[in-house]
Short mmCIF file of C-alpha atoms in Angstrom, two decimals:
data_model
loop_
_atom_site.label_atom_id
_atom_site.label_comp_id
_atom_site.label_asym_id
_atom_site.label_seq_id
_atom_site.Cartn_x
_atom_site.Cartn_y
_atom_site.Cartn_z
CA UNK R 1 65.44 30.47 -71.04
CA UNK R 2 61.88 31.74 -69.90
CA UNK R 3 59.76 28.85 -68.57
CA UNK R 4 55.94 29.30 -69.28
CA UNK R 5 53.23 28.97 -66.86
CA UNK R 6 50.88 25.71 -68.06
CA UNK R 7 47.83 25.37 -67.08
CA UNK R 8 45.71 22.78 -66.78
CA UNK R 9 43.51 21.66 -69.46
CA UNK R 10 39.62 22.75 -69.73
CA UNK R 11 38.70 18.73 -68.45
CA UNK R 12 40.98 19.22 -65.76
CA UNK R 13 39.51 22.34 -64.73
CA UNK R 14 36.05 21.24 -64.77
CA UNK R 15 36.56 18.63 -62.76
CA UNK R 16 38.05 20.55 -59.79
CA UNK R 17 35.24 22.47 -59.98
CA UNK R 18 32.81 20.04 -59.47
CA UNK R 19 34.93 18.22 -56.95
CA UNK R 20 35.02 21.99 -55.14
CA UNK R 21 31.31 22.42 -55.37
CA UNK R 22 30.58 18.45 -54.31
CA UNK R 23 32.36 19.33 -50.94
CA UNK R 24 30.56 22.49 -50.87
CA UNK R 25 27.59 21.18 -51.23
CA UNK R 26 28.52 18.24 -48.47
CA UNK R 27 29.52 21.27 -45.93
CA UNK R 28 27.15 22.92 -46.33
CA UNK R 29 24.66 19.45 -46.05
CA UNK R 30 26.39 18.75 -42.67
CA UNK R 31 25.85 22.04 -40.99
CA UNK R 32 22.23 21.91 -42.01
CA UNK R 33 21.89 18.10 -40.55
CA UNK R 34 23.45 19.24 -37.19
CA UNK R 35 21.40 22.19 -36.75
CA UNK R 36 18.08 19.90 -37.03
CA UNK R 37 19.90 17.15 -35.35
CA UNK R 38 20.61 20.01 -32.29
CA UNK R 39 17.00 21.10 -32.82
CA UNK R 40 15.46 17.95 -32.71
CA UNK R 41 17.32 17.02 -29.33
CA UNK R 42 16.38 20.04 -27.95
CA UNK R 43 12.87 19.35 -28.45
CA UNK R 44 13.25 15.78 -26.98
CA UNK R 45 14.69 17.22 -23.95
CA UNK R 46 11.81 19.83 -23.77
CA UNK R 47 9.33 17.04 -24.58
CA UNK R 48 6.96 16.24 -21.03
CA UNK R 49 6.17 12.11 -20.61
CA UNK R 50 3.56 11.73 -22.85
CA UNK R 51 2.94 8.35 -21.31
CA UNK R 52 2.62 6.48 -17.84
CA UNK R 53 1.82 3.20 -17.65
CA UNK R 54 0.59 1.20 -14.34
CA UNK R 55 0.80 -2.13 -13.44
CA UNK R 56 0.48 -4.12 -10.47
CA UNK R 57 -2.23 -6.24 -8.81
CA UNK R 58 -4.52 -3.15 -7.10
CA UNK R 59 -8.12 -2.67 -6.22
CA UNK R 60 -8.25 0.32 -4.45
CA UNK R 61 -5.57 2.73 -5.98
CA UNK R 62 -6.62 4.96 -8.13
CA UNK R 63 -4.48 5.17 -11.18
CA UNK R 64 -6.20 8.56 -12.28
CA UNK R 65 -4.46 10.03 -8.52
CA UNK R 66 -0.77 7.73 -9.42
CA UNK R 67 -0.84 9.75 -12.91
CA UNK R 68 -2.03 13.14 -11.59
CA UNK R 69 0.58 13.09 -8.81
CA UNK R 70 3.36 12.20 -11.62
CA UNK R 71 2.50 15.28 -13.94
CA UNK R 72 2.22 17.62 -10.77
CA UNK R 73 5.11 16.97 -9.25
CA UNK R 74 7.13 16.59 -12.28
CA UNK R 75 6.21 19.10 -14.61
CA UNK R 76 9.17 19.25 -16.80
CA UNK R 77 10.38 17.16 -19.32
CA UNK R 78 10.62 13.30 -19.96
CA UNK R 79 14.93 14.15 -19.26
CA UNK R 80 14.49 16.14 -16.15
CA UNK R 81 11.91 13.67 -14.28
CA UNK R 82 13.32 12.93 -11.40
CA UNK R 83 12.90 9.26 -11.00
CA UNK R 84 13.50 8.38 -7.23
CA UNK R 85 11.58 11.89 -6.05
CA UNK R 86 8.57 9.79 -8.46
CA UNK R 87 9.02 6.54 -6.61
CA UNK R 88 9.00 8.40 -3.41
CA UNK R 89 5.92 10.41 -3.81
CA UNK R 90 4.51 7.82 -5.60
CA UNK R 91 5.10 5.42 -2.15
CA UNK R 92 3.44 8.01 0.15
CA UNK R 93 0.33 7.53 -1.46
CA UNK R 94 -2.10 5.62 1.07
CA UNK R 95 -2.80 2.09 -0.75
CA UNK R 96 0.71 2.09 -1.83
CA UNK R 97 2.76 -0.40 -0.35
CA UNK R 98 5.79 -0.83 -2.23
CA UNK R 99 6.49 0.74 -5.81
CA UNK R 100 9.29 1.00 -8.40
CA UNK R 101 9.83 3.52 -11.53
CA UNK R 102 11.62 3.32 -14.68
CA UNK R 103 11.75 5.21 -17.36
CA UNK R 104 10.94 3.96 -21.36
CA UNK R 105 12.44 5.77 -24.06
CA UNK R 106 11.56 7.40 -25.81
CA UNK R 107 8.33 9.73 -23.53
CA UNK R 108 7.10 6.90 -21.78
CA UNK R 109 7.04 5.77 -17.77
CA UNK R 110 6.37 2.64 -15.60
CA UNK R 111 5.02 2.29 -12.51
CA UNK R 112 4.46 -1.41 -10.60
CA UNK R 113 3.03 -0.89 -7.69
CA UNK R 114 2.24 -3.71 -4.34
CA UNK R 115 -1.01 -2.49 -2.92
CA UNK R 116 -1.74 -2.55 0.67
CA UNK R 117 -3.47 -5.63 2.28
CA UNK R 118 -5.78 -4.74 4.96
CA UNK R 119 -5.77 -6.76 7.79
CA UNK R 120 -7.63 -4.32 10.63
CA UNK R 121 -8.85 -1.23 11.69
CA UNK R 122 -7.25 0.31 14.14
CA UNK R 123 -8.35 3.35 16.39
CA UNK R 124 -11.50 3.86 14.00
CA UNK R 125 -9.28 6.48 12.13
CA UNK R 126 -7.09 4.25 9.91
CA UNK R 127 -6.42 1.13 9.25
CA UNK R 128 -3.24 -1.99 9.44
CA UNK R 129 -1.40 -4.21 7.03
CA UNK R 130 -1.02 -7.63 7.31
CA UNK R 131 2.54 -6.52 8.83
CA UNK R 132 0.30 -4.93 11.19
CA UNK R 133 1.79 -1.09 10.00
CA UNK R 134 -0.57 1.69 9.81
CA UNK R 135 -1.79 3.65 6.81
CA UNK R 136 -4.39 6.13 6.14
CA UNK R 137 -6.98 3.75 4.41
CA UNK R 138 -10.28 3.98 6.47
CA UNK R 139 -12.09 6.31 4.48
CA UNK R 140 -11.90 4.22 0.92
CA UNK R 141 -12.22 1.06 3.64
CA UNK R 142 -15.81 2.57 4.35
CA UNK R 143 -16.93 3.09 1.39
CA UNK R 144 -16.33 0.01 0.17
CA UNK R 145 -17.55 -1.41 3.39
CA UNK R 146 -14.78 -3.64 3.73
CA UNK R 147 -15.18 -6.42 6.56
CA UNK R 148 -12.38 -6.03 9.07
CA UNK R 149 -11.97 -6.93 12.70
CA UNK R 150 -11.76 -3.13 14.47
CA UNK R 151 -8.87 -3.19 17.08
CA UNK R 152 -7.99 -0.87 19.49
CA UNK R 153 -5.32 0.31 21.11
CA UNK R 154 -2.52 2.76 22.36
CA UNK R 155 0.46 3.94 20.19
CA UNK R 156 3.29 1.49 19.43
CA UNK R 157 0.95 -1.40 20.28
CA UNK R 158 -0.02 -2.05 16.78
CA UNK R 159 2.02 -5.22 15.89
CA UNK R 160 1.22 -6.69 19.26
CA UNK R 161 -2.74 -5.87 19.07
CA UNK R 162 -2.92 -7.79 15.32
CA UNK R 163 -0.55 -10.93 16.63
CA UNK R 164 -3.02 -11.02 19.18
CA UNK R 165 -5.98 -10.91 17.34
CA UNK R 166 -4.63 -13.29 15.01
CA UNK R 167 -3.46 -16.04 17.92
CA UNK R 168 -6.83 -15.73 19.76
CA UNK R 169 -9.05 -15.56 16.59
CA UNK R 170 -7.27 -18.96 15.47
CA UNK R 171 -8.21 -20.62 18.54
CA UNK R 172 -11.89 -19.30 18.38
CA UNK R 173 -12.28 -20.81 15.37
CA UNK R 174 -12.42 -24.32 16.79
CA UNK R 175 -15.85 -23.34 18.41
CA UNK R 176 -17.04 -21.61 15.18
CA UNK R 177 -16.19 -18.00 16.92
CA UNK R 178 -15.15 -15.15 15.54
CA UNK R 179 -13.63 -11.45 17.08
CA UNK R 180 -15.37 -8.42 15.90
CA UNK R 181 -13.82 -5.89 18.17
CA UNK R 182 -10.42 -5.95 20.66
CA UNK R 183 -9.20 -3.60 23.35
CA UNK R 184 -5.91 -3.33 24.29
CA UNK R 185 -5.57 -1.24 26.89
CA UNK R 186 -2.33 1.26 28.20
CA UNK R 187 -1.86 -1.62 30.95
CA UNK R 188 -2.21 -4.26 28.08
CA UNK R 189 -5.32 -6.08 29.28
CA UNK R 190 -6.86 -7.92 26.70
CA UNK R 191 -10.51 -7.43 26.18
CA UNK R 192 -12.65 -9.20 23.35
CA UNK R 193 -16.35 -8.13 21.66
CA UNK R 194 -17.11 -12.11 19.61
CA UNK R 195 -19.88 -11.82 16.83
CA UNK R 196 -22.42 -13.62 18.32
CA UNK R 197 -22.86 -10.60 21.20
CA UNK R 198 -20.25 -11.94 24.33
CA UNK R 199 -18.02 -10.18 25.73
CA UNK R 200 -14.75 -11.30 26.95
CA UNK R 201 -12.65 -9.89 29.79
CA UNK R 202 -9.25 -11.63 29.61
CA UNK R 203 -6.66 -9.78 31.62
CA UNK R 204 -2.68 -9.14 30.88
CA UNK R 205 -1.15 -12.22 31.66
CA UNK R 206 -1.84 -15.77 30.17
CA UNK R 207 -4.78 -14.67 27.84
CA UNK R 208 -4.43 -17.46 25.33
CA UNK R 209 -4.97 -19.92 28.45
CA UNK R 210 -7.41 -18.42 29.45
CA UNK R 211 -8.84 -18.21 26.14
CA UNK R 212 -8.76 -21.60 26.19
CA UNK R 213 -11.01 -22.26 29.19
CA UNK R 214 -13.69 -20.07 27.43
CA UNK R 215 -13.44 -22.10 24.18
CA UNK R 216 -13.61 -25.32 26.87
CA UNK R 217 -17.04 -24.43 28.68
CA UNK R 218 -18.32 -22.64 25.48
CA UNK R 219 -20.50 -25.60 24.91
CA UNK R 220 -22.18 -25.36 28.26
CA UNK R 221 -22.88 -21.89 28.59
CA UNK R 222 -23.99 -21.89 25.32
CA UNK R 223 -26.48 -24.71 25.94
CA UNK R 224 -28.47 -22.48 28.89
CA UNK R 225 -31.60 -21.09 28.06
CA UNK R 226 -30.21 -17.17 28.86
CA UNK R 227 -28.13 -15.13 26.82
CA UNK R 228 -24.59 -14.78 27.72
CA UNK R 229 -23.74 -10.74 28.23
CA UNK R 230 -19.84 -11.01 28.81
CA UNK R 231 -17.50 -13.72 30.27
CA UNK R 232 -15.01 -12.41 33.29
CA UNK R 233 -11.81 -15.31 33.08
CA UNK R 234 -9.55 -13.13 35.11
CA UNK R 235 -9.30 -15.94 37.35
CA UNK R 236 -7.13 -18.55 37.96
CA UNK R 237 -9.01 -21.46 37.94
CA UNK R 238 -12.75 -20.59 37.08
CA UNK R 239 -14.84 -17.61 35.13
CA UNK R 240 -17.58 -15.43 35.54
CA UNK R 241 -20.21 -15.03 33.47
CA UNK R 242 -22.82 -12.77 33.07
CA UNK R 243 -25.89 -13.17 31.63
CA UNK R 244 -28.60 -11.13 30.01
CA UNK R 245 -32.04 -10.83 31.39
CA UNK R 246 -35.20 -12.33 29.32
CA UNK R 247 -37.00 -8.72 31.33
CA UNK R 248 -34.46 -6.31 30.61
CA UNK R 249 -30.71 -5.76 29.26
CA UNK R 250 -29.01 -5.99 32.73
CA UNK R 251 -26.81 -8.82 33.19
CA UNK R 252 -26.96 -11.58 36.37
CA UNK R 253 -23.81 -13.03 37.19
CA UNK R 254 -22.91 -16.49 37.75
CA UNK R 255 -19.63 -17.86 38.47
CA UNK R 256 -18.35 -21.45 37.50
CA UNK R 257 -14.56 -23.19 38.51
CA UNK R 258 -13.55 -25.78 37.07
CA UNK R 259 -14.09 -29.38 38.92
#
C-alpha cells in the first residue's frame, strides 16, 4: 500500500511563512541595533570631556590655567583621561594646595581644589603656607600687593623662621608692635625690622626673653624725645640702644641694664 505525501494546508503554510519572515525581520533588527549600539560606544569612547567643573574656596587660582592644563595634558577622550596623572598635575600648580578628581558620566569632570594660605614671604622669591612650606606664589602675591611679613633665611630653616615670627609677633602685640621684616641667619641669630622703623638685634639663644625685656622698657624708650634706630639685647642683663640723630641719620648709642 503506497502512502501519500500530505501536505500542509494553504493556512498552515501561510503562517510559517510569516512566522519565518517575523524572525527574519527580528535578525535582521538585532544586527542593525548592535552595529549602532557598537557605533555609538565607539563614539563615546572617542568623545573628549566636554565639561570641567571647579569648585573650592580660591582667590587666586585661575580656573581658565586648572582647565587649560586638563585639555593639554589629556587630550584624548573622556575614557582614556587619566585621572590621578590630572590630580597630580593639577596639584603642581602654584596656589594649589590640595586637590581631588572624579570623573561624571557621561563627558563631564570635577575638580575641588584647597588653595594655598599665605602666611610669608620668604627669600623675596616665593612665598610660605601657614605650614610654613614653600611655593612659587610671589609674583601673583605682588600684584595683588598682598600684605605679608617678608622673612629671611637659609634653606631648611623655613618652618623654624615662621614659628618664630609667629611666637615673637604674638608677644609684640602686647605693646601694639608689629614685625615687618626677620633675618635668620646660617648661625640662627635672630634679627627683627618692627613697623614703626626699630631695629632689633636678638641673638641665637633665649630670643623670646629677650624679646621680652624690649617689650618691658618699650615704654621708656619710646617716651624720649629721639628716635630709636635699632635696639642691641644681646646681653644678659641690659640692652643697647641706638638712637637716630635730629642732624643727620647716624645713630648715638646708649646703653641701659636693668636695676
Amino acid at each position: 500500500m503506497n502512502e501519500q505525501l500530505q501536505l500542509p494546508p494553504p493556512q498552515a503554510r501561510s503562517q510559517m511563512f510569516i512566522g519565518i519572515a517575523f524572525l527574519l525581520t527580528l535578525l535582521v533588527v538585532l544586527v542593525i541595533g548592535t552595529v549602532k549600539l557598537v557605533d555609538w560606544l565607539d563614539d563615546e569612547q572617542q568623545a573628549p570631556v566636554q565639561k570641567i567643573v571647579i569648585s573650592g574656596e580660591r582667590k587666586f587660582i585661575d580656573d581658565q590655567q586648572v582647565e587649560r592644563l586638563v585639555r593639554e595634558s589629556q587630550p584624548g577622550s573622556f575614557f582614556e583621561l587619566d585621572v590621578a596623572q590630572t590630580h597630580h598635575d593639577i596639584e603642581a600648580l602654584p596656589w594649589v594646595y590640595r586637590a581631588s578628581v572624579r570623573k561624571r558620566w557621561p563627558n563631564g569632570l570635577e575638580i575641588y581644589v584647597v588653595e594655598q594660605l599665605p602666611a610669608a614671604r620668604w627669600n623675596d622669591d616665593s612665598l610660605l603656607n601657614q605650614h610654613g612650606e614653600v611655593f612659587d606664589g610671589i609674583a601673583i602675591a605682588n600684584q595683588a600687593q598682598l600684605v605679608l611679613p617678608s622673612l629671611f633665611g637659609p634653606g631648611g630653616s623655613e618652618q623654624t623662621a615662621l614659628q618664630g615670627y609667629r611666637d615673637m609677633q604674638s608677644l609684640l602685640e602686647v605693646a601694639d608692635l608689629h614685625i615687618t621684616e626677620l633675618f635668620l641667619s646660617e648661625r640662627f641669630a635672630w634679627n627683627l625690622h618692627l613697623g614703626n622703623g626699630i631695629k632689633l638685634n636678638l641673638g641665637r639663644s633665649e630670643f623670646i626673653d629677650r624679646l621680652q625685656r624690649f617689650v618691658d622698657v618699650f615704654p621708656l624708650i619710646s617716651s624720649q624725645e629721639k628716635a630709636v634706630d635699632y635696639v642691641d639685647l644681646r646681653y644678659d642683663t641690659g640692652l643697647a640702644v641706638g638712637w637716630l640723630s635730629v642732624q643727620n641719620t647716624a645713630p648715638t648709642k646708649t646703653k641701659q641694664r636693668e636695676s
